[in-house]
mmCIF file of C-alpha atoms in Angstrom:
data_model
loop_
_atom_site.group_PDB
_atom_site.id
_atom_site.type_symbol
_atom_site.label_atom_id
_atom_site.label_comp_id
_atom_site.label_asym_id
_atom_site.label_seq_id
_atom_site.Cartn_x
_atom_site.Cartn_y
_atom_site.Cartn_z
ATOM 1 C CA MET F 160 -53.086 -79.977 105.952
ATOM 2 C CA THR F 161 -53.144 -76.315 104.888
ATOM 3 C CA HIS F 162 -49.681 -74.826 104.588
ATOM 4 C CA ASP F 163 -48.700 -71.420 105.926
ATOM 5 C CA ILE F 164 -47.358 -70.339 102.527
ATOM 6 C CA ASP F 165 -49.438 -69.971 99.414
ATOM 7 C CA PHE F 166 -47.139 -71.406 96.753
ATOM 8 C CA THR F 167 -48.956 -69.577 93.976
ATOM 9 C CA GLY F 168 -47.366 -67.056 91.652
ATOM 10 C CA VAL F 169 -43.802 -66.082 90.844
ATOM 11 C CA PHE F 170 -40.793 -67.038 92.946
ATOM 12 C CA PRO F 171 -37.490 -65.840 91.435
ATOM 13 C CA ALA F 172 -34.614 -68.292 91.764
ATOM 14 C CA MET F 173 -32.164 -65.698 93.006
ATOM 15 C CA CYS F 174 -28.563 -65.288 91.911
ATOM 16 C CA THR F 175 -25.776 -65.100 94.482
ATOM 17 C CA PRO F 176 -23.536 -62.104 93.668
ATOM 18 C CA PHE F 177 -19.774 -62.415 94.125
ATOM 19 C CA ASP F 178 -16.985 -59.858 94.323
ATOM 20 C CA ALA F 179 -13.695 -60.073 92.423
ATOM 21 C CA ASP F 180 -12.363 -62.580 94.978
ATOM 22 C CA GLU F 181 -15.478 -64.786 94.670
ATOM 23 C CA ARG F 182 -16.713 -63.734 98.092
ATOM 24 C CA ILE F 183 -20.443 -63.212 98.505
ATOM 25 C CA ASP F 184 -21.508 -59.600 97.975
ATOM 26 C CA PHE F 185 -24.180 -59.389 100.664
ATOM 27 C CA GLU F 186 -25.004 -55.733 100.047
ATOM 28 C CA THR F 187 -25.849 -56.410 96.399
ATOM 29 C CA LEU F 188 -27.745 -59.557 97.403
ATOM 30 C CA GLN F 189 -29.988 -57.602 99.759
ATOM 31 C CA THR F 190 -30.529 -54.797 97.259
ATOM 32 C CA ASP F 191 -31.580 -57.383 94.695
ATOM 33 C CA ALA F 192 -34.014 -59.015 97.115
ATOM 34 C CA GLN F 193 -35.615 -55.626 97.750
ATOM 35 C CA ARG F 194 -35.830 -54.897 94.015
ATOM 36 C CA LEU F 195 -37.639 -58.175 93.397
ATOM 37 C CA GLU F 196 -40.010 -57.676 96.316
ATOM 38 C CA ALA F 197 -40.867 -54.189 95.030
ATOM 39 C CA ALA F 198 -41.639 -55.707 91.621
ATOM 40 C CA GLY F 199 -44.459 -57.737 93.163
ATOM 41 C CA VAL F 200 -43.083 -61.264 93.243
ATOM 42 C CA ASP F 201 -44.754 -63.786 95.534
ATOM 43 C CA GLY F 202 -41.629 -65.141 97.194
ATOM 44 C CA LEU F 203 -37.870 -65.458 96.861
ATOM 45 C CA VAL F 204 -35.757 -68.574 96.423
ATOM 46 C CA PRO F 205 -32.109 -68.079 97.404
ATOM 47 C CA VAL F 206 -29.365 -70.737 97.258
ATOM 48 C CA GLY F 207 -30.944 -72.925 94.616
ATOM 49 C CA SER F 208 -29.271 -74.005 91.388
ATOM 50 C CA THR F 209 -29.364 -70.439 90.043
ATOM 51 C CA GLY F 210 -27.800 -69.283 93.306
ATOM 52 C CA GLU F 211 -24.784 -71.565 92.729
ATOM 53 C CA SER F 212 -25.602 -73.473 95.893
ATOM 54 C CA ALA F 213 -23.257 -76.328 95.023
ATOM 55 C CA THR F 214 -20.305 -73.939 95.360
ATOM 56 C CA LEU F 215 -21.313 -72.534 98.756
ATOM 57 C CA THR F 216 -20.246 -73.775 102.161
ATOM 58 C CA HIS F 217 -22.912 -74.644 104.718
ATOM 59 C CA ASP F 218 -22.194 -71.442 106.608
ATOM 60 C CA GLU F 219 -22.511 -69.422 103.401
ATOM 61 C CA HIS F 220 -25.863 -71.080 102.689
ATOM 62 C CA VAL F 221 -27.186 -69.937 106.038
ATOM 63 C CA ARG F 222 -25.737 -66.440 105.755
ATOM 64 C CA VAL F 223 -27.348 -65.939 102.338
ATOM 65 C CA VAL F 224 -30.724 -67.092 103.657
ATOM 66 C CA GLU F 225 -30.424 -64.817 106.691
ATOM 67 C CA ALA F 226 -29.419 -61.857 104.523
ATOM 68 C CA VAL F 227 -32.404 -62.263 102.197
ATOM 69 C CA ILE F 228 -34.808 -62.657 105.126
ATOM 70 C CA ASP F 229 -33.402 -59.506 106.742
ATOM 71 C CA ALA F 230 -33.697 -57.540 103.490
ATOM 72 C CA VAL F 231 -37.393 -58.063 102.748
ATOM 73 C CA ASP F 232 -40.590 -57.096 104.514
ATOM 74 C CA ASP F 233 -43.435 -59.393 103.548
ATOM 75 C CA VAL F 234 -42.510 -61.941 100.895
ATOM 76 C CA PRO F 235 -41.774 -65.512 101.992
ATOM 77 C CA VAL F 236 -38.252 -66.846 101.578
ATOM 78 C CA ILE F 237 -37.868 -70.434 100.360
ATOM 79 C CA ALA F 238 -34.330 -71.646 100.953
ATOM 80 C CA GLY F 239 -32.572 -74.184 98.785
ATOM 81 C CA THR F 240 -31.362 -76.944 101.098
ATOM 82 C CA GLY F 241 -30.923 -79.992 98.878
ATOM 83 C CA SER F 242 -27.987 -82.383 98.766
ATOM 84 C CA ASN F 243 -27.132 -85.855 97.515
ATOM 85 C CA ASN F 244 -26.510 -86.768 101.147
ATOM 86 C CA THR F 245 -29.670 -87.077 103.253
ATOM 87 C CA ARG F 246 -27.896 -86.132 106.472
ATOM 88 C CA GLU F 247 -26.399 -83.065 104.847
ATOM 89 C CA ALA F 248 -29.747 -82.009 103.364
ATOM 90 C CA LEU F 249 -31.329 -82.476 106.784
ATOM 91 C CA GLU F 250 -28.680 -80.308 108.427
ATOM 92 C CA LEU F 251 -29.069 -77.573 105.808
ATOM 93 C CA SER F 252 -32.855 -77.725 106.195
ATOM 94 C CA GLU F 253 -32.687 -77.464 109.976
ATOM 95 C CA ARG F 254 -30.301 -74.527 109.803
ATOM 96 C CA ALA F 255 -32.421 -72.709 107.220
ATOM 97 C CA ALA F 256 -35.535 -73.276 109.323
ATOM 98 C CA ASP F 257 -33.740 -71.963 112.403
ATOM 99 C CA ALA F 258 -32.691 -68.903 110.399
ATOM 100 C CA GLY F 259 -36.358 -68.169 109.691
ATOM 101 C CA ALA F 260 -36.919 -69.570 106.205
ATOM 102 C CA ASP F 261 -40.616 -69.850 105.368
ATOM 103 C CA GLY F 262 -40.132 -72.852 103.104
ATOM 104 C CA LEU F 263 -37.496 -75.207 101.738
ATOM 105 C CA LEU F 264 -36.613 -76.273 98.199
ATOM 106 C CA LEU F 265 -34.883 -79.643 98.016
ATOM 107 C CA ILE F 266 -33.258 -80.743 94.782
ATOM 108 C CA SER F 267 -33.335 -84.508 94.409
ATOM 109 C CA PRO F 268 -30.138 -86.349 95.385
ATOM 110 C CA TYR F 269 -27.733 -86.117 92.477
ATOM 111 C CA TYR F 270 -24.762 -88.077 91.120
ATOM 112 C CA ASN F 271 -25.339 -91.187 93.267
ATOM 113 C CA LYS F 272 -28.663 -91.812 91.427
ATOM 114 C CA PRO F 273 -30.929 -93.357 94.087
ATOM 115 C CA GLU F 274 -33.851 -95.588 93.170
ATOM 116 C CA GLN F 275 -37.428 -94.382 93.766
ATOM 117 C CA GLN F 276 -37.473 -95.873 97.273
ATOM 118 C CA GLY F 277 -34.362 -93.845 98.021
ATOM 119 C CA PHE F 278 -36.107 -90.660 96.919
ATOM 120 C CA LEU F 279 -39.089 -91.486 99.114
ATOM 121 C CA GLU F 280 -36.996 -92.131 102.194
ATOM 122 C CA HIS F 281 -34.809 -89.079 101.570
ATOM 123 C CA TYR F 282 -37.704 -86.636 101.388
ATOM 124 C CA GLN F 283 -39.761 -88.304 104.104
ATOM 125 C CA THR F 284 -36.834 -88.237 106.524
ATOM 126 C CA ILE F 285 -36.422 -84.493 106.110
ATOM 127 C CA ALA F 286 -40.155 -83.779 106.142
ATOM 128 C CA ASP F 287 -40.580 -85.779 109.346
ATOM 129 C CA ALA F 288 -37.801 -83.841 111.072
ATOM 130 C CA VAL F 289 -38.291 -80.243 109.886
ATOM 131 C CA ASP F 290 -41.715 -78.652 110.308
ATOM 132 C CA VAL F 291 -41.416 -76.165 107.456
ATOM 133 C CA PRO F 292 -43.258 -76.511 104.111
ATOM 134 C CA GLN F 293 -41.044 -78.242 101.580
ATOM 135 C CA ILE F 294 -40.898 -78.379 97.788
ATOM 136 C CA VAL F 295 -39.544 -81.425 95.980
ATOM 137 C CA TYR F 296 -37.330 -80.369 93.059
ATOM 138 C CA ASN F 297 -36.911 -82.672 90.063
ATOM 139 C CA VAL F 298 -34.305 -81.660 87.474
ATOM 140 C CA PRO F 299 -32.962 -84.856 85.890
ATOM 141 C CA SER F 300 -30.738 -82.976 83.431
ATOM 142 C CA ARG F 301 -28.609 -81.974 86.415
ATOM 143 C CA THR F 302 -29.095 -84.890 88.789
ATOM 144 C CA GLY F 303 -28.913 -87.882 86.459
ATOM 145 C CA GLN F 304 -32.110 -89.468 87.773
ATOM 146 C CA THR F 305 -35.786 -88.515 87.622
ATOM 147 C CA ILE F 306 -38.427 -88.684 90.329
ATOM 148 C CA GLU F 307 -41.293 -90.719 88.887
ATOM 149 C CA PRO F 308 -44.917 -89.496 89.143
ATOM 150 C CA ASP F 309 -45.875 -92.338 91.518
ATOM 151 C CA THR F 310 -43.154 -91.177 93.901
ATOM 152 C CA VAL F 311 -44.285 -87.556 93.739
ATOM 153 C CA VAL F 312 -47.895 -88.566 94.393
ATOM 154 C CA GLU F 313 -46.877 -90.550 97.464
ATOM 155 C CA LEU F 314 -44.783 -87.658 98.760
ATOM 156 C CA ALA F 315 -47.704 -85.258 98.231
ATOM 157 C CA SER F 316 -49.608 -87.043 100.986
ATOM 158 C CA HIS F 317 -47.016 -86.001 103.576
ATOM 159 C CA PRO F 318 -48.350 -83.024 105.563
ATOM 160 C CA THR F 319 -45.075 -81.088 105.349
ATOM 161 C CA ILE F 320 -44.399 -81.624 101.639
ATOM 162 C CA ALA F 321 -46.190 -78.730 99.994
ATOM 163 C CA GLY F 322 -45.188 -78.800 96.371
ATOM 164 C CA TYR F 323 -43.148 -79.896 93.413
ATOM 165 C CA LYS F 324 -40.787 -77.918 91.196
ATOM 166 C CA ALA F 325 -41.044 -79.465 87.751
ATOM 167 C CA ALA F 326 -37.936 -79.195 85.589
ATOM 168 C CA GLU F 327 -38.070 -82.490 83.703
ATOM 169 C CA GLY F 328 -39.298 -80.735 80.566
ATOM 170 C CA ASP F 329 -42.191 -83.136 79.884
ATOM 171 C CA LEU F 330 -45.575 -81.420 80.072
ATOM 172 C CA GLY F 331 -47.387 -84.748 79.838
ATOM 173 C CA VAL F 332 -45.668 -86.040 82.966
ATOM 174 C CA ILE F 333 -46.110 -82.752 84.799
ATOM 175 C CA GLY F 334 -49.790 -82.638 83.878
ATOM 176 C CA GLU F 335 -50.216 -86.146 85.251
ATOM 177 C CA ILE F 336 -48.702 -85.041 88.557
ATOM 178 C CA VAL F 337 -51.088 -82.077 88.708
ATOM 179 C CA GLU F 338 -54.059 -84.373 88.049
ATOM 180 C CA ARG F 339 -53.042 -86.942 90.642
ATOM 181 C CA THR F 340 -52.300 -84.518 93.494
ATOM 182 C CA THR F 341 -55.448 -82.392 93.438
ATOM 183 C CA GLU F 342 -56.782 -83.976 96.639
ATOM 184 C CA HIS F 343 -53.806 -82.609 98.574
ATOM 185 C CA ASP F 344 -52.749 -79.064 99.467
ATOM 186 C CA PHE F 345 -49.975 -79.417 96.926
ATOM 187 C CA SER F 346 -48.608 -76.927 94.408
ATOM 188 C CA VAL F 347 -46.921 -77.813 91.136
ATOM 189 C CA LEU F 348 -44.520 -75.075 90.075
ATOM 190 C CA SER F 349 -42.682 -74.678 86.804
ATOM 191 C CA GLY F 350 -38.909 -74.944 86.954
ATOM 192 C CA ASP F 351 -38.554 -74.167 83.256
ATOM 193 C CA ASP F 352 -39.559 -70.663 82.163
ATOM 194 C CA ALA F 353 -40.488 -71.751 78.646
ATOM 195 C CA LEU F 354 -43.015 -74.210 80.109
ATOM 196 C CA THR F 355 -44.513 -71.928 82.748
ATOM 197 C CA LEU F 356 -47.505 -70.834 80.677
ATOM 198 C CA PRO F 357 -48.274 -74.348 79.367
ATOM 199 C CA LEU F 358 -48.023 -75.703 82.908
ATOM 200 C CA LEU F 359 -50.412 -73.060 84.215
ATOM 201 C CA SER F 360 -52.894 -74.082 81.524
ATOM 202 C CA VAL F 361 -53.077 -77.618 82.966
ATOM 203 C CA GLY F 362 -53.437 -76.509 86.579
ATOM 204 C CA GLY F 363 -49.974 -75.495 87.739
ATOM 205 C CA SER F 364 -49.626 -72.926 90.501
ATOM 206 C CA GLY F 365 -46.787 -70.721 89.290
ATOM 207 C CA ALA F 366 -43.055 -70.754 88.731
ATOM 208 C CA ILE F 367 -39.702 -70.789 90.427
ATOM 209 C CA SER F 368 -38.281 -68.631 87.703
ATOM 210 C CA VAL F 369 -34.931 -67.586 86.268
ATOM 211 C CA VAL F 370 -36.291 -64.978 83.849
ATOM 212 C CA ALA F 371 -38.037 -63.235 86.759
ATOM 213 C CA ASN F 372 -34.634 -62.056 87.960
ATOM 214 C CA ILE F 373 -34.432 -59.854 84.873
ATOM 215 C CA GLU F 374 -38.098 -59.179 84.064
ATOM 216 C CA PRO F 375 -40.016 -59.626 87.319
ATOM 217 C CA GLU F 376 -42.902 -57.321 86.410
ATOM 218 C CA ARG F 377 -43.567 -59.038 83.113
ATOM 219 C CA THR F 378 -43.272 -62.496 84.654
ATOM 220 C CA VAL F 379 -45.680 -61.564 87.439
ATOM 221 C CA ALA F 380 -48.086 -60.121 84.870
ATOM 222 C CA MET F 381 -47.926 -63.241 82.687
ATOM 223 C CA VAL F 382 -48.512 -65.651 85.547
ATOM 224 C CA GLY F 383 -51.202 -63.465 87.069
ATOM 225 C CA ALA F 384 -53.069 -63.201 83.776
ATOM 226 C CA ALA F 385 -52.967 -66.971 83.292
ATOM 227 C CA LEU F 386 -54.179 -67.651 86.820
ATOM 228 C CA GLU F 387 -57.081 -65.269 86.163
ATOM 229 C CA GLY F 388 -57.900 -67.045 82.901
ATOM 230 C CA ASP F 389 -56.765 -64.214 80.622
ATOM 231 C CA TYR F 390 -54.704 -66.381 78.308
ATOM 232 C CA GLU F 391 -54.681 -63.862 75.468
ATOM 233 C CA ARG F 392 -52.730 -61.419 77.637
ATOM 234 C CA ALA F 393 -50.617 -64.179 79.160
ATOM 235 C CA ARG F 394 -49.643 -65.435 75.701
ATOM 236 C CA ALA F 395 -48.688 -61.951 74.544
ATOM 237 C CA ILE F 396 -46.324 -61.534 77.473
ATOM 238 C CA HIS F 397 -45.001 -65.083 77.098
ATOM 239 C CA HIS F 398 -44.090 -64.445 73.465
ATOM 240 C CA GLU F 399 -42.488 -61.145 74.399
ATOM 241 C CA LEU F 400 -40.338 -62.892 77.002
ATOM 242 C CA GLY F 401 -39.659 -65.937 74.811
ATOM 243 C CA PRO F 402 -36.351 -64.775 73.283
ATOM 244 C CA LEU F 403 -34.967 -63.934 76.727
ATOM 245 C CA MET F 404 -36.198 -67.221 78.184
ATOM 246 C CA ARG F 405 -34.276 -69.068 75.486
ATOM 247 C CA GLU F 406 -31.159 -66.914 75.676
ATOM 248 C CA LEU F 407 -30.878 -67.401 79.435
ATOM 249 C CA PHE F 408 -30.152 -71.071 78.776
ATOM 250 C CA VAL F 409 -27.770 -70.722 75.827
ATOM 251 C CA GLU F 410 -25.041 -71.702 78.299
ATOM 252 C CA THR F 411 -25.176 -73.413 81.681
ATOM 253 C CA ASN F 412 -27.472 -71.674 84.166
ATOM 254 C CA PRO F 413 -26.716 -69.249 85.829
ATOM 255 C CA ILE F 414 -24.008 -68.020 83.437
ATOM 256 C CA PRO F 415 -26.367 -66.099 81.087
ATOM 257 C CA VAL F 416 -28.668 -64.724 83.783
ATOM 258 C CA LYS F 417 -25.747 -63.324 85.760
ATOM 259 C CA GLU F 418 -24.486 -61.629 82.596
ATOM 260 C CA ALA F 419 -27.968 -60.198 82.080
ATOM 261 C CA MET F 420 -27.987 -58.991 85.681
ATOM 262 C CA GLU F 421 -24.748 -57.115 85.012
ATOM 263 C CA ILE F 422 -26.011 -55.650 81.737
ATOM 264 C CA ARG F 423 -29.104 -54.358 83.539
ATOM 265 C CA GLY F 424 -27.023 -53.015 86.430
ATOM 266 C CA TYR F 425 -28.514 -55.366 89.024
ATOM 267 C CA GLY F 426 -25.271 -57.005 90.104
ATOM 268 C CA PRO F 427 -21.924 -58.397 88.984
ATOM 269 C CA GLY F 428 -21.791 -61.107 86.346
ATOM 270 C CA ARG F 429 -19.057 -62.956 88.203
ATOM 271 C CA LEU F 430 -19.498 -66.627 89.009
ATOM 272 C CA ARG F 431 -17.732 -68.900 91.437
ATOM 273 C CA SER F 432 -15.255 -71.319 89.884
ATOM 274 C CA PRO F 433 -15.458 -73.560 87.942
ATOM 275 C CA LEU F 434 -18.221 -71.623 86.169
ATOM 276 C CA THR F 435 -16.927 -69.014 83.727
ATOM 277 C CA ARG F 436 -18.306 -65.830 82.201
ATOM 278 C CA LEU F 437 -20.659 -65.843 79.214
ATOM 279 C CA ARG F 438 -18.822 -66.310 75.934
ATOM 280 C CA GLU F 439 -18.420 -63.108 73.946
ATOM 281 C CA GLU F 440 -20.389 -64.428 70.960
ATOM 282 C CA ASN F 441 -23.405 -64.901 73.253
ATOM 283 C CA ARG F 442 -23.228 -61.516 74.951
ATOM 284 C CA GLU F 443 -24.264 -59.431 71.926
ATOM 285 C CA PRO F 444 -27.520 -61.361 71.312
ATOM 286 C CA LEU F 445 -28.328 -61.093 75.013
ATOM 287 C CA GLU F 446 -27.739 -57.345 75.000
ATOM 288 C CA SER F 447 -29.949 -56.992 71.934
ATOM 289 C CA ILE F 448 -32.809 -58.937 73.523
ATOM 290 C CA LEU F 449 -32.600 -56.910 76.724
ATOM 291 C CA HIS F 450 -32.660 -53.680 74.724
ATOM 292 C CA GLU F 451 -35.693 -54.842 72.752
ATOM 293 C CA LEU F 452 -37.549 -55.622 75.974
ATOM 294 C CA GLU F 453 -36.823 -52.150 77.289
ATOM 295 C CA THR F 454 -38.386 -50.610 74.186
ATOM 296 C CA ALA F 455 -41.145 -53.165 73.520
ATOM 297 C CA ASP F 456 -44.753 -52.183 72.855
ATOM 298 C CA VAL F 457 -45.873 -53.891 76.065
ATOM 299 C CA SER F 458 -44.131 -51.624 78.532
ATOM 300 C CA ARG F 459 -43.526 -52.321 82.200
ATOM 301 C CA ALA F 460 -46.201 -49.792 83.080
ATOM 302 C CA GLU F 461 -48.732 -51.733 81.028
ATOM 303 C CA VAL F 462 -47.992 -55.067 82.660
ATOM 304 C CA GLU F 463 -47.877 -53.950 86.279
#
């Protein structure tokens, strides 16, 4: 099966902005979506981990997805709809599809730690019921359980399951998944900015990226260069972004990226409880890195 979306390129994992009362700031959200689209990204991913989805109600999930869809012109919107409850994930997926989402990103069930058969049945149930391309998201550092390569390969044969977001941090495992899914219309996307370039070198398709919220043009240029085989240019941009990639994970995501958004003037750094603001000792290094990027030899104009 050929999917309607080309899951190739850069897909920022969007932040969800909040006001002083922790209510969603929809105006800032839509402005941010338009900024990212104008920067040339290939799609947008609201209400994922970076979007603090675990703190949102079901109605807020849908309203965020609708707001992003309404804000942009041409880029596909891939909605985060995962849960540790299959029925809940199915409901979120159906509502996002009804709202007009072009694709779905489903984090693996967390906390209750299903076995591999549980992962299979979870994803197959949703894929059978919702006819929208879906991406399986594996991030064992958050969920407590990993999806094994054999499970991913079996899921790749489902006509509605279009890809895999790899955030297990093991390039050997991710490379194996790329190798074993080539016969399917199946994209393997980086879920770890520091591994995006290495993953592209072994056949990955792109990234669902945190750093792209702050440096979308550079991230698009890096991924585009790698996909075109220009690894010298891709490496130069990767090394330029490296300090920011690392600093964005000095505390729990999305704490640092929301602080960076505020420093750059893209939105408030507020988070929804129980997440707290970036510690003061980490703000100064972040500010320094952002300043260095603004004055770096490889300017935005050169990477567009």
